[in-house]
RNA sequence: GCGCCUGUAGCUCAGCUGGAUAGAGCAUCGGCCUUCUAAGCCGGCGGUCGCAGGUUCGAAUCCUGCCGGGCGCGCCA
């Protein structure tokens, strides 16, 4: 419809420029927007005001000339000048009600792009270290990433979801050492638990499983373990102590280290996978960081970077000269001791994504990683000549409140609230909706008491209730012996002239635009807001008018047809958010 | 110190890539259930859009400076 109006305006502008206002320059893009107030019609254009300068006339005079030159359209009822020079378009009843048929014809596809774009987009999200359960902060990234993937798919892109498994780093070694110490406790070997270790109960469980599977295979004496290791905090440095412990463990256990390491990794990965599936998220692939080292992908990436001329050897280490590409300083790729940095393997992973044919790489990261963005951009630019393929969305912190008190979230201290606990308490629907209903740039206060309470404080219920209410209306119709006849309803749509009905149809027709906008901005909260608007208008309509009218079958069918379309849009939007659309509540 | 995010009603937040009278929810005050689910609706109260400049016919929105809040600045991951 905007396109149609734009064509009408362009035709009119050409005439105006050829006649009364020869200096008028026709803008490349003619601004047309939906009006906020029904009194201003359905669509408004500011083109008269925008061209006031080039036409050297006041906007209202230009608007008058434009309207005089405007071609007639079967879809436009009338056109008015308003305010400082807005041109307001009022649609005919038929043009306004057409959206109902459009929704019903498209069904689940309404709001989705009709043609594939041919673009391949990789959405990588969560990618938390598998050294413990996911907590509520990861949950936001999970919900956000999954919804963004849904949106991009709706926008016509081919998408893939991926989880990058950090199975190669020091964090995983620390988990292995933590498991080992718990295992030793089971065998009465007295080694104090390292200050820098992971203290969660899940570590003890892995140790017990290890004991069941391997008996005393990994037992060593306290003396052999601690001799010459130095002191843990507070007397010594806790990081140095843990690193020393890991080195000692590798020396004493030999191949056994890999067994303990793998026990930790496998256990946590399985747990995370199960957790996310319970949250409605299924990945296309779990990509191992360690595999990049093994199969030479890191070397390959480093060669590419060297060939680009953006690297330098300094102090025995290989650096990416990222400061030449917007980063605040250069970054180490290969340490003086020959070990790859996390950055180097991460670059290899991103190169791998590009080589698999993905045009756009969307990464959803926690806000604490924002300092990492410039160096990643620099790396992509060094590899491809442009940082354009990389899109990073940050999710700001989640603070959890229980009974008005902030809940601590330290992984090391084991006092965090897990995503699994959260799902159990508030359910998947409420959790997912809460996570994405705010802009991801906004820190989120997640109040468990609020989300748990069955009151209307919970915004997800409001939308689901609208859907359930519509289902209930159809149930009532069936119970009353009123057969729903969509064809009759479509034919009678012209009877829907109430303000509530016009407003509802306007919202239905703007829904696809809002989905596309949400996709373009990687912002699922836009869909959440659109749904709230539809639900709001529906509840209002429901209270103002009855749908089942014994003495007016035509209007009854028309209204049922309208609310059927509303139900479809609610279901589609909730689907994009990964929230269910219940038939009853 | 530098960088990113952020500042809108008592509280939590929207505000559609500059538009017409700045909107919701919660809280508070008052109405609406013999009729399709009251998990709902209608109305009242409540705002110098952090502050100061600038661009523009027009600024909560764009630019600059200042003030406040969050986060980040490793040869860690």
XYZ file of C-alpha atoms (C1' of nucleotides) in Angstrom, chain A residues 36 44 46 49 53 86 88 129 315 328 332 335-336 342 368 370 372 396 438-439 441-443 454 456 462 465 469 472-473 476 517 529 539-540 542-543 545-547 584-585, chain B residues 2-7 12-27 32 35-42 56-57 60 70-77:
84
model
C -0.992 7.289 14.873
C 0.400 10.306 5.754
C 5.462 14.662 4.598
C 7.152 19.777 3.750
C 12.830 24.396 0.356
C 0.862 16.658 5.858
C -3.309 12.396 4.708
C 32.255 -22.416 28.260
C 58.830 -9.903 21.347
C 42.737 0.390 20.395
C 48.573 -11.370 20.165
C 52.267 -16.355 22.220
C 56.041 -16.324 22.610
C 41.809 -17.807 22.078
C 31.015 -7.939 28.990
C 31.967 -5.659 23.929
C 36.259 -7.860 21.948
C 23.110 -6.536 28.507
C 13.122 -5.419 26.313
C 15.704 -4.040 23.950
C 20.732 -2.877 24.850
C 18.809 -2.482 28.070
C 19.873 -4.242 31.279
C -0.276 -15.922 38.204
C -1.616 -10.099 35.080
C -1.896 -10.889 28.158
C -4.951 -14.801 26.708
C -10.059 -15.902 24.062
C -12.956 -19.697 23.043
C -15.183 -17.505 20.889
C -18.828 -20.789 21.897
C 11.935 -4.074 10.884
C 5.591 -4.826 21.194
C -9.194 -7.111 24.315
C -10.605 -3.644 23.922
C -13.862 -7.822 22.834
C -15.187 -5.713 25.663
C -18.641 -5.462 21.001
C -20.105 -8.925 20.826
C -19.031 -11.190 18.011
C -7.312 -22.212 26.360
C -5.982 -20.850 29.624
C 40.164 5.621 26.993
C 36.072 2.788 24.715
C 30.947 0.610 24.363
C 25.842 0.701 26.391
C 22.512 3.789 28.987
C 19.482 8.320 31.331
C 9.770 -1.108 34.954
C 10.048 0.257 30.043
C 7.919 1.518 24.447
C 8.586 5.399 21.186
C 8.520 2.525 14.286
C 16.286 4.801 11.041
C 13.330 13.589 12.378
C 6.912 14.704 12.167
C 0.941 16.332 14.170
C -1.568 16.433 21.400
C 5.309 11.854 24.085
C 2.641 6.137 25.016
C 2.005 1.137 27.801
C 2.221 -1.952 32.264
C 2.774 -1.743 37.639
C 1.397 1.482 41.761
C -17.721 -2.345 34.456
C -24.711 -12.061 27.806
C -18.491 -14.866 23.598
C -12.791 -16.559 29.753
C -12.649 -10.080 34.802
C -5.410 -13.580 33.285
C -10.099 -8.581 30.674
C -12.227 -3.454 29.739
C -13.328 2.065 30.623
C 16.090 21.714 10.736
C 9.950 24.263 8.474
C 12.675 12.366 22.931
C 26.357 -0.053 33.985
C 30.256 -2.754 31.578
C 35.074 -3.403 29.398
C 40.212 -2.170 28.676
C 45.756 -9.583 29.583
C 51.152 -13.045 25.514
C 43.013 -15.018 30.054
C 38.879 -17.358 27.666
